[in-house]
Coordinates of N, CA and C in Angstrom, one line a residue:
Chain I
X1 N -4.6 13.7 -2.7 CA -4.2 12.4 -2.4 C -4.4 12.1 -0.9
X2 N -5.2 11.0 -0.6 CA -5.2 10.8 0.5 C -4.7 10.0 1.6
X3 N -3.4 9.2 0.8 CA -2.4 8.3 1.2 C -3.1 7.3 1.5
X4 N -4.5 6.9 0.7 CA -5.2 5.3 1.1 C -5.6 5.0 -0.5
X5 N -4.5 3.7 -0.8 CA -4.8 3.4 -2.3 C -6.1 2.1 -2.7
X6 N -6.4 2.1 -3.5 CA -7.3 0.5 -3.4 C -7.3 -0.1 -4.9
X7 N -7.3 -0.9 -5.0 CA -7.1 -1.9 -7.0 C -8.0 -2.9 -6.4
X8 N -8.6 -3.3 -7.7 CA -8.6 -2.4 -8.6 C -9.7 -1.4 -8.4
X9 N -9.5 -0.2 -9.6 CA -10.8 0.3 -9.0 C -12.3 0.3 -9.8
X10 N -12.0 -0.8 -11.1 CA -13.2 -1.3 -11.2 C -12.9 -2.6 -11.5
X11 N -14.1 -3.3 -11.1 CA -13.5 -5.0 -11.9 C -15.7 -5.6 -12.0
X12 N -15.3 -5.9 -12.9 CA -16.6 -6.9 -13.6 C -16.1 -8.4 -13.5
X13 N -17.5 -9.6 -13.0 CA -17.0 -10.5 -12.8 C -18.8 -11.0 -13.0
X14 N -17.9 -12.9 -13.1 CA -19.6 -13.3 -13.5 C -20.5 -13.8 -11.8
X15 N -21.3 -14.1 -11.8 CA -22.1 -14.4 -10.7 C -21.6 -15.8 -10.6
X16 N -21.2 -16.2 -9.2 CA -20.0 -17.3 -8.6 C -18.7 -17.3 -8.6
X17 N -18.4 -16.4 -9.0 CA -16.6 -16.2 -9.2 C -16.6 -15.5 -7.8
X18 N -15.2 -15.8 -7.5 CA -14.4 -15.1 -6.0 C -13.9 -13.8 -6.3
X19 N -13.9 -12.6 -5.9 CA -13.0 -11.9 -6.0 C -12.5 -11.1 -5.0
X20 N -11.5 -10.5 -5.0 CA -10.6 -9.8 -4.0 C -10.3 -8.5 -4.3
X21 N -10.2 -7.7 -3.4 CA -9.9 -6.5 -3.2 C -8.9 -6.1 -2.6
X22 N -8.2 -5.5 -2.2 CA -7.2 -4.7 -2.0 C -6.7 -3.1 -1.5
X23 N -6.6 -2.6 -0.4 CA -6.8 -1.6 0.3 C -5.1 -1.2 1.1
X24 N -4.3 -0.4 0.4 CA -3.3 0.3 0.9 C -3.1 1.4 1.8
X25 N -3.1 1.3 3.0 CA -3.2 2.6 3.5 C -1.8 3.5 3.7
X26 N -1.3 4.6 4.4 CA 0.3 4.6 4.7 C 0.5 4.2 6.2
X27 N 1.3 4.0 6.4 CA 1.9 3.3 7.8 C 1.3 4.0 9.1
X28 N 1.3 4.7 9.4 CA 1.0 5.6 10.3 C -0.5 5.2 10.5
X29 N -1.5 4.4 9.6 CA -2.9 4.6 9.5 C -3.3 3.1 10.2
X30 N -3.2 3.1 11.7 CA -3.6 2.0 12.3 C -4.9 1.2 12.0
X31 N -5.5 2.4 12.2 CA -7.0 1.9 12.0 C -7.3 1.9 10.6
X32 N -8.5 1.0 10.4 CA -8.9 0.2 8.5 C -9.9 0.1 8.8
X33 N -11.0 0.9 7.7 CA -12.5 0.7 7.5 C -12.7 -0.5 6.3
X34 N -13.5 -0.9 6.3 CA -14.2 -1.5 4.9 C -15.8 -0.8 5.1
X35 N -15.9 -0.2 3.8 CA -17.8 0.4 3.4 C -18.1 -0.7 2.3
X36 N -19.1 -0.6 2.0 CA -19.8 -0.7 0.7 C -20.8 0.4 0.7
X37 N -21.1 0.9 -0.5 CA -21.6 2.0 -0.9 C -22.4 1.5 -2.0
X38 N -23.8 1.4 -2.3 CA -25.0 1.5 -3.4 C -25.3 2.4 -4.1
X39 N -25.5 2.9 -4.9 CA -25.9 4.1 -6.1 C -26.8 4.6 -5.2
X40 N -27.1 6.1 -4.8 CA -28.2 6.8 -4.4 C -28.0 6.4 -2.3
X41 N -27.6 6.1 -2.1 CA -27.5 5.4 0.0 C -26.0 5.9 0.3
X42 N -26.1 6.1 1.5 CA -24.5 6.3 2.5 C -23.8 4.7 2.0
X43 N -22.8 5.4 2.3 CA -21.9 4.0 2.7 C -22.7 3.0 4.0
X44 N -22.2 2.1 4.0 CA -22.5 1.2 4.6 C -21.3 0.0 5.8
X45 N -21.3 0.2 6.8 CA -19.8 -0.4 7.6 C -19.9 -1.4 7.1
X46 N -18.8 -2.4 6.7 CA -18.5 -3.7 6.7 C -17.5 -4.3 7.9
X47 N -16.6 -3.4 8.2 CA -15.9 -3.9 9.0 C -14.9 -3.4 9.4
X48 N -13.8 -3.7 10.5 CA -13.2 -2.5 10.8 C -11.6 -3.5 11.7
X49 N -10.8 -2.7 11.4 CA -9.1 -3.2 12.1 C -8.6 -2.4 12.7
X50 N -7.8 -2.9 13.8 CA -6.9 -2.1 14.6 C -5.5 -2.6 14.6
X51 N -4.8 -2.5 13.9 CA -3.4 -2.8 12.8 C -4.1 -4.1 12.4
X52 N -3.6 -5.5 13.2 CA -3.6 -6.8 12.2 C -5.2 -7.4 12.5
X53 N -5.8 -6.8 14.0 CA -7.1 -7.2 14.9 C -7.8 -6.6 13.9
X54 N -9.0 -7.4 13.8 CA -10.6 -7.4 13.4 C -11.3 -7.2 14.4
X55 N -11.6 -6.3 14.4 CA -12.0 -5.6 16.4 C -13.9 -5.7 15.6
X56 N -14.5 -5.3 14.8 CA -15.8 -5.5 14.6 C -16.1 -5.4 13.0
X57 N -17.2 -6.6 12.7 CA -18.0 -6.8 11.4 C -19.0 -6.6 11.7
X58 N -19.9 -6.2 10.3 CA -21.2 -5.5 10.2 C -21.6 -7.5 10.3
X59 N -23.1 -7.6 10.7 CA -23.7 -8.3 10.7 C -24.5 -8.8 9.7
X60 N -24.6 -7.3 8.5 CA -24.8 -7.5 7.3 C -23.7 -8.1 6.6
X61 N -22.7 -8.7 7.1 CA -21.6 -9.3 5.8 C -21.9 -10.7 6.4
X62 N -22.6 -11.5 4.9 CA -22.7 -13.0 5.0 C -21.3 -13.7 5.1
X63 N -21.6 -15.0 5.5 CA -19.9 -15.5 5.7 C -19.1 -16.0 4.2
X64 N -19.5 -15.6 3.2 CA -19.1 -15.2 2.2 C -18.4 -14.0 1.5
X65 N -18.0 -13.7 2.8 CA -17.1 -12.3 3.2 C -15.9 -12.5 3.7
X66 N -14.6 -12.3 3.8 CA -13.7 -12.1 4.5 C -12.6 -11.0 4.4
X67 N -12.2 -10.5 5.4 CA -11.5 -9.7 5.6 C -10.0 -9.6 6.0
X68 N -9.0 -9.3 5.9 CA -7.8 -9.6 6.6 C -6.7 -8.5 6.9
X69 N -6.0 -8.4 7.4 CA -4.9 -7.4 7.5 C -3.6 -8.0 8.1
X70 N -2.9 -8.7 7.2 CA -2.0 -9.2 7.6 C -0.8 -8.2 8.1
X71 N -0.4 -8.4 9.4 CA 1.0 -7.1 10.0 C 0.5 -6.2 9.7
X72 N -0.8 -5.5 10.2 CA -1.1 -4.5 10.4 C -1.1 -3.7 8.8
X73 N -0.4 -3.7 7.6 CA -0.2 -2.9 6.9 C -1.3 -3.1 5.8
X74 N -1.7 -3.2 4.5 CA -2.4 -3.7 3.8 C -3.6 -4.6 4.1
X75 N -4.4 -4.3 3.5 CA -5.9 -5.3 3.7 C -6.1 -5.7 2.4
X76 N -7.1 -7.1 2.9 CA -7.8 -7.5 1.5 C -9.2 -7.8 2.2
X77 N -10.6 -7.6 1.0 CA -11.5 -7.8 1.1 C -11.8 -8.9 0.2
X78 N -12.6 -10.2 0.3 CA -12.4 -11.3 -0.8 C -13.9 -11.6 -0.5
X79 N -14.7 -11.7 -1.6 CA -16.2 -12.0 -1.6 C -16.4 -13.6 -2.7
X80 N -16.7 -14.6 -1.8 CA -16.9 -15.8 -2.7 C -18.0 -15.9 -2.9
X81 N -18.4 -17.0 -4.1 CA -19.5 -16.9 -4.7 C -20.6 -15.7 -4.9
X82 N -19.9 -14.8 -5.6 CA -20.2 -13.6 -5.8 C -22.1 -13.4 -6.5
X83 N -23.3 -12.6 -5.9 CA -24.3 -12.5 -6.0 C -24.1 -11.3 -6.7
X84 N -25.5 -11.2 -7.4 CA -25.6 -9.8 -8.3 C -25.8 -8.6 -7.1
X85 N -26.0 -8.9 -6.0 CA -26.4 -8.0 -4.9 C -25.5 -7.6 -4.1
X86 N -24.0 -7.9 -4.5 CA -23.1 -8.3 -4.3 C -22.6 -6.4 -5.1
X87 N -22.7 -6.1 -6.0 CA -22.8 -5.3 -7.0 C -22.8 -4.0 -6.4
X88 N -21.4 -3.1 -6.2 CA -21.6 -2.1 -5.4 C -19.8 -1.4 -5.3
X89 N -20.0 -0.1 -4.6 CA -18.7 0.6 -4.8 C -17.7 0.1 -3.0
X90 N -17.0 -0.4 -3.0 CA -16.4 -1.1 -1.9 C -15.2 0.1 -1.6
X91 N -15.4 0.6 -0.2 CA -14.8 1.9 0.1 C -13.4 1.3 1.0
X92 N -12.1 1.7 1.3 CA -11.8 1.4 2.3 C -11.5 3.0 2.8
X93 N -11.1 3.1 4.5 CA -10.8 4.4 4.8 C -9.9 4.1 5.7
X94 N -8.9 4.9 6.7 CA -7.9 4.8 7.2 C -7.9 6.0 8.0
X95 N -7.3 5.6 9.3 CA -7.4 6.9 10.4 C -6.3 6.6 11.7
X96 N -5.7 7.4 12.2 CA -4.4 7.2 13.4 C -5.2 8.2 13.9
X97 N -5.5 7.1 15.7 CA -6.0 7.9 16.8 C -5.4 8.9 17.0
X98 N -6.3 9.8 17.3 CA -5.9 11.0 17.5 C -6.3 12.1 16.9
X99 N -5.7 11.6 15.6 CA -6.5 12.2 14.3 C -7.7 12.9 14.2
X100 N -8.1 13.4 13.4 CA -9.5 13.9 13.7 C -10.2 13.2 11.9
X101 N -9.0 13.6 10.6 CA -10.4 13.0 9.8 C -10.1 11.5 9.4
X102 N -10.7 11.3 8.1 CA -10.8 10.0 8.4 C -10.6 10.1 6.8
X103 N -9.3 9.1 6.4 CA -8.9 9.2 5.1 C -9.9 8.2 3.9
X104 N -9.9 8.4 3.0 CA -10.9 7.5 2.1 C -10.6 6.8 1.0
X105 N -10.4 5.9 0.3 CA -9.6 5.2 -0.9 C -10.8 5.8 -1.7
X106 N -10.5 5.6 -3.3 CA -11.4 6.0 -4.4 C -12.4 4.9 -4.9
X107 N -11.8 3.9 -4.0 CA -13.0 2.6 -3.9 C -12.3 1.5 -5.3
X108 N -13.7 0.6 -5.1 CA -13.2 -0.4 -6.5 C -15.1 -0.4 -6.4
X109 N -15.2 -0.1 -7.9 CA -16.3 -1.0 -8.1 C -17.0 -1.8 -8.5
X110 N -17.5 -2.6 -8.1 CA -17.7 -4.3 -8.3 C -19.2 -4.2 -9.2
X111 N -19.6 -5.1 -10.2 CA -20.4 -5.2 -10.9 C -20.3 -6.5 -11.3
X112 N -21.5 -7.4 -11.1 CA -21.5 -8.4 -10.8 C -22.7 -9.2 -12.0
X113 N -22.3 -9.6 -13.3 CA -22.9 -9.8 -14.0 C -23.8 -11.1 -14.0
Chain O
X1 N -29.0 -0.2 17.2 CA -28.8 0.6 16.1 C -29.1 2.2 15.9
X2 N -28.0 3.2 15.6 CA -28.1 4.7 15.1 C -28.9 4.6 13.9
X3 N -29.8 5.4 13.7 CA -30.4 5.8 12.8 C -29.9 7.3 12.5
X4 N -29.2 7.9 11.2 CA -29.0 8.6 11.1 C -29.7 9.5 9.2
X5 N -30.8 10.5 9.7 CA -31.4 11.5 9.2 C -31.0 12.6 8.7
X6 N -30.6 12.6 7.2 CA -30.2 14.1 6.7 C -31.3 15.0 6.1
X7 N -31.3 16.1 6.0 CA -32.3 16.9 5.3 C -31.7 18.4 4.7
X8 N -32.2 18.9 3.6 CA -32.8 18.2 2.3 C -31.9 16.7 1.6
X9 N -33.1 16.5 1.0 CA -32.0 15.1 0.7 C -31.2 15.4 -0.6
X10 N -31.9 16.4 -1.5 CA -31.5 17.8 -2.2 C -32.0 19.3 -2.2
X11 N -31.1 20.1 -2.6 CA -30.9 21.2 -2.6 C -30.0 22.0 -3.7
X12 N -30.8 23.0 -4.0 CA -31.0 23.5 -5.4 C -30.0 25.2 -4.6
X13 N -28.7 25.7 -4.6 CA -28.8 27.1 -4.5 C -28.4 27.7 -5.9
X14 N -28.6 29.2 -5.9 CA -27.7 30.1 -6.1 C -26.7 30.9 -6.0
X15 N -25.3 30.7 -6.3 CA -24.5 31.2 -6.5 C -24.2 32.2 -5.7
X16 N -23.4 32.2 -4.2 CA -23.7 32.9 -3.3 C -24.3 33.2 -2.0
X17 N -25.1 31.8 -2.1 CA -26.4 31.9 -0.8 C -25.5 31.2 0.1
X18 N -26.5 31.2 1.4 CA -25.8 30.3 2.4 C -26.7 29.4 2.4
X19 N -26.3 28.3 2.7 CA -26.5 27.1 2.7 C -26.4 26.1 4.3
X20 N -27.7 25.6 4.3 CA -27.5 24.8 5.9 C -27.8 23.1 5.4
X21 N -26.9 22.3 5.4 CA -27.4 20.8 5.8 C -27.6 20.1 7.3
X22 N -28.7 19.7 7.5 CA -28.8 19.2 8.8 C -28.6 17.7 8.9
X23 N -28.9 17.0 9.9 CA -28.2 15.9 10.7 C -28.6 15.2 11.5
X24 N -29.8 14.4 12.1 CA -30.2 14.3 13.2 C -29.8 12.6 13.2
X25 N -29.4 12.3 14.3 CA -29.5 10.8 15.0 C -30.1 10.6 16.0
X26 N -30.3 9.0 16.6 CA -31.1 8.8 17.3 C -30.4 8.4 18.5
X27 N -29.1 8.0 18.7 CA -28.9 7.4 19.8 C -27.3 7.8 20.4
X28 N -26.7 8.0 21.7 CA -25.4 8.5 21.8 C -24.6 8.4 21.1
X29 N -23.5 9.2 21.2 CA -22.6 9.0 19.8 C -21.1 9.6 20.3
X30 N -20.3 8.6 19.7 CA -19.0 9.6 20.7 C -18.0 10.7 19.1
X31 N -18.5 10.7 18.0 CA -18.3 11.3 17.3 C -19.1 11.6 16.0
X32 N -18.9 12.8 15.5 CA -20.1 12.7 14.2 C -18.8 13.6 12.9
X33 N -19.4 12.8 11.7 CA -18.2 13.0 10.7 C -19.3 14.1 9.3
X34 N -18.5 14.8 9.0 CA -19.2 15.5 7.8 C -18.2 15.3 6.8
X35 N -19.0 14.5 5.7 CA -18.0 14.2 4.6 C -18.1 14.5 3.6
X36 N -17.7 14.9 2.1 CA -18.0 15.3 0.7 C -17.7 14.3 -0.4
X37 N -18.9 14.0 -1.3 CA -18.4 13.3 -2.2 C -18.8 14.1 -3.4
X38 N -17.5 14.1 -4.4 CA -17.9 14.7 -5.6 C -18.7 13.5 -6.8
X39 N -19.0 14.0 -7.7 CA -19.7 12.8 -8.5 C -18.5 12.0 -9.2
X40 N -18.5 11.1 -9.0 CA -17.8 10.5 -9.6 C -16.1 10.0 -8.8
X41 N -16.3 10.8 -7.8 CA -14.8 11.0 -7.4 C -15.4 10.1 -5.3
X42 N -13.6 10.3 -4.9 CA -13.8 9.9 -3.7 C -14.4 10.5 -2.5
X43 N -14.3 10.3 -1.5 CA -15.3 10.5 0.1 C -14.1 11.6 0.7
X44 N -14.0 13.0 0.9 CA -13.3 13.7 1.7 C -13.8 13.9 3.2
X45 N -13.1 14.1 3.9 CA -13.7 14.3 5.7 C -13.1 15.9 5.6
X46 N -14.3 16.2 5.9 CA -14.6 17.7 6.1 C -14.4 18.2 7.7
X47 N -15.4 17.7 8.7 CA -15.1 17.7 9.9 C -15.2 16.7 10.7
X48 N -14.9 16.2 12.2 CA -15.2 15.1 12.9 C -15.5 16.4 13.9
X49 N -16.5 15.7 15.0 CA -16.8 16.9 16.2 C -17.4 15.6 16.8
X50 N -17.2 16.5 18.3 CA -18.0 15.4 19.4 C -18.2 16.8 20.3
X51 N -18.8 18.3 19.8 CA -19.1 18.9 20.8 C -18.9 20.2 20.1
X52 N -20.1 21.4 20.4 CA -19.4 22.7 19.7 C -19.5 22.8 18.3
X53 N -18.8 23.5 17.8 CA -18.5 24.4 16.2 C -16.8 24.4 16.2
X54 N -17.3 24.1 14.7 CA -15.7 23.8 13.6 C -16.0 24.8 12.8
X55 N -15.0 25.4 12.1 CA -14.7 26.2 11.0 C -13.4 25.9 10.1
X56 N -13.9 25.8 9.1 CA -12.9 25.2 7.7 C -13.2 26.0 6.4
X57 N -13.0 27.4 6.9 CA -12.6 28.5 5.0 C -14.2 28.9 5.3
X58 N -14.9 28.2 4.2 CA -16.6 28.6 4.8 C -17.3 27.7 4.4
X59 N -17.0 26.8 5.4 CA -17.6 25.9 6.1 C -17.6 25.9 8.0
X60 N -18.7 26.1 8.1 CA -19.7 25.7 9.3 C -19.7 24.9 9.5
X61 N -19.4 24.1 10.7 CA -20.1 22.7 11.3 C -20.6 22.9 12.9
X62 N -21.4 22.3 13.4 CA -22.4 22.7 14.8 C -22.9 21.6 15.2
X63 N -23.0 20.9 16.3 CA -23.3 19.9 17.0 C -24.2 20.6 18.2
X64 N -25.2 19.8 18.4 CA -25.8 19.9 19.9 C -26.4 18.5 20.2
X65 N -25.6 17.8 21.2 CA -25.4 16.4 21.6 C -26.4 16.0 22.4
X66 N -27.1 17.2 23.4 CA -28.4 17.4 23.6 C -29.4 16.5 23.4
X67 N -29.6 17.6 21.8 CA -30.8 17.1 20.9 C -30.5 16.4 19.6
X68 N -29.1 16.0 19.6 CA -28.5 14.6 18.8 C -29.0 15.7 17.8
X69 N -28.5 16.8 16.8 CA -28.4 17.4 15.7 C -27.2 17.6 15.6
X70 N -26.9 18.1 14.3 CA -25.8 18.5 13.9 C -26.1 19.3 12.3
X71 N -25.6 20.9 12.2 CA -25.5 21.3 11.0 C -24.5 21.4 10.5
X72 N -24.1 21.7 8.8 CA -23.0 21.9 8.0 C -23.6 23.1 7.3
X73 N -23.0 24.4 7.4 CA -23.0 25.4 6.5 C -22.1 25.9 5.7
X74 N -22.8 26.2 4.6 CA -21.7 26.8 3.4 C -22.1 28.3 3.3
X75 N -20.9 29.0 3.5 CA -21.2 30.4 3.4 C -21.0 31.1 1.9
X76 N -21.5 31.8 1.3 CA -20.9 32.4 -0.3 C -20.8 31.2 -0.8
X77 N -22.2 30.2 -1.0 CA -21.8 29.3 -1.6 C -21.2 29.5 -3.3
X78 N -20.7 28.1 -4.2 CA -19.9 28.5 -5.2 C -20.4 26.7 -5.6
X79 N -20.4 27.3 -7.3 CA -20.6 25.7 -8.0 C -19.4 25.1 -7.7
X80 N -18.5 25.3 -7.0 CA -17.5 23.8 -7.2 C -17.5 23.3 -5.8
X81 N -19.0 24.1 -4.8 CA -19.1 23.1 -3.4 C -20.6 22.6 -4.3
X82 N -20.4 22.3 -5.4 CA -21.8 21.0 -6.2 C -20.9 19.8 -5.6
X83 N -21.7 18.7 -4.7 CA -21.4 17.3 -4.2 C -22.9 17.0 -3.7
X84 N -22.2 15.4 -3.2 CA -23.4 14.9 -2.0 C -22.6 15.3 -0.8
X85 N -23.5 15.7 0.3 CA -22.5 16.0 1.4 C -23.1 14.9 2.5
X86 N -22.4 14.3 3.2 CA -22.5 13.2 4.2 C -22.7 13.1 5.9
X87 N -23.4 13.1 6.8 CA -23.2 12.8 7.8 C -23.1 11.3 8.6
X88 N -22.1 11.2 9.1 CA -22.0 9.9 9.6 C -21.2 10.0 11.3
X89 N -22.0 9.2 11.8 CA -21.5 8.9 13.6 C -20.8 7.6 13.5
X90 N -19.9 7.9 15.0 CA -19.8 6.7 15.3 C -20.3 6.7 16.9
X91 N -21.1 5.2 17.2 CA -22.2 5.0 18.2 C -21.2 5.1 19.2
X92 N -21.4 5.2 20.3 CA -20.9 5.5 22.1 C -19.9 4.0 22.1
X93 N -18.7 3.4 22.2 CA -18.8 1.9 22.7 C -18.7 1.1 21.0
X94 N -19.1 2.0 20.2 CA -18.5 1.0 19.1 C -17.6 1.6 17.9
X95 N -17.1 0.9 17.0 CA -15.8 1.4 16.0 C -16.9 2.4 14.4
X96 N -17.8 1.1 14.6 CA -18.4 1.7 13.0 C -18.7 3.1 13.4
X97 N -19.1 3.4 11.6 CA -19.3 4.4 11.6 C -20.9 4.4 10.6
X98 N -21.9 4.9 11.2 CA -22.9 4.9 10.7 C -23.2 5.9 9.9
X99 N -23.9 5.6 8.8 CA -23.8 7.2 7.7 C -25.5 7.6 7.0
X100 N -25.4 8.7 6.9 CA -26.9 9.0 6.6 C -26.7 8.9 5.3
X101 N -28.0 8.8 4.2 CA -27.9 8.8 2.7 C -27.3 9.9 1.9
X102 N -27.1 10.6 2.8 CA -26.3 12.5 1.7 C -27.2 13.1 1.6
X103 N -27.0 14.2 1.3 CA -27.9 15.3 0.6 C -26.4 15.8 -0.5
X104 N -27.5 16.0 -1.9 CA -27.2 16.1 -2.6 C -27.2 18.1 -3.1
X105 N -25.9 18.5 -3.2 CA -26.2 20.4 -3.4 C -25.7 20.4 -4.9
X106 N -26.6 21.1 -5.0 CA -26.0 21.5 -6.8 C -26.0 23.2 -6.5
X107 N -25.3 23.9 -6.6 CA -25.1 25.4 -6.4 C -24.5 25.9 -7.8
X108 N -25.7 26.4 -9.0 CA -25.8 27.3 -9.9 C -25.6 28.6 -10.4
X109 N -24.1 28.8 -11.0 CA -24.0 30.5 -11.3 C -24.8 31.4 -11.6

């Protein structure tokens, strides 16, 4: 257990529908990653928090992307008008400076009909 | 942009051997991460280094900041270290964390 939860962790939707994500980390885990991950490629950064601050976005996330962390504790990732390219395993991870590793949720994976 | 290089992109052992995955990036870095993903399952962090050699049971990890490499060794390897194993930096000055495609170990009894 790596004390970073995420829901769902799979969800199927049609092409245009909004969907959201959800990334639990435990309290102590200031810092918040967002990946996306492809079948067969590394993850890929989306974006990153320092408790409630959005300190940096990948340039690869269209503005069809948003991200949030309200009070530092929980994040949501919400993708409108969802594309089939869109279709992929959405990572979140969690880390307290200092730290050395870097904790990982089991993902959610999106499939985008 | 880090461009980050793993090799092999698979690798086949048996049951016992030692095992090296390498690492190379292109540009400063103020940390580099070695991660494990099982199939089907989540992303564990194996090591973080920004200098030197790590040891974790047998596992190996080696940095030379130098020449921007980095290896991960498995000693007496064993089928339940079968994963993709990951290298990923984060660049000098920024938060991301940049990640190579894995190499994939399958280690056979």
């Amino acid at each position: 257990d790596t004390g970073v939860s995420q829901d769902p962790r799979h969800k199927i939707t049609k092409r245009g529908q909004n969907v959201t994500f959800r990334c639990d980390p435990i309290s102590e885990h200031n810092r918040l990653y967002w990946y996306r991950q492809t079948l067969g490629q590394g993850p890929e950064f989306l974006t990153y928090f320092q408790n409630e601050a959005q300190l940096e976005k990948s340039r690869l996330l269209s503005d069809r992307f948003s991200a949030e962390r309200p009070k530092g504790s929980f994040s949501t990732l919400e993708i409108q008008r969802t594309e089939q390219g869109d279709s992929a395993m959405y990572l979140c991870a969690a880390t307290v400076p200092g730290r050395e590793k870097l904790f990982f949720g089991s993902g959610t994976q999106l499939s985008v009909l | 942009k880090n461009e980050v290089e793993q090799s092999p992109q698979n690798l086949t052992a048996q049951e016992g051997e030692f095992i090296t995955i390498n690492c190379s990036y292109s540009v400063g870095i103020s940390a580099l991460h070695w991660l494990q993903q099982h199939p089907g399952g989540g992303i564990v962090s194996l090591f973080m280094l920004s200098s030197g050699k790590k040891k974790h049971g047998r596992l190996i990890a080696t940095i030379n900041i130098q020449e921007k490499h980095s290896s991960l060794h498995i000693t007496a390897s064993h089928p339940r270290d079968s994963a993709v194993y990951i290298c990923a930096v984060t660049g000098a000055g920024s938060y991301q964390l940049t990640f190579g495609k894995g190499t994939k170990l399958s280690v056979i009894p």
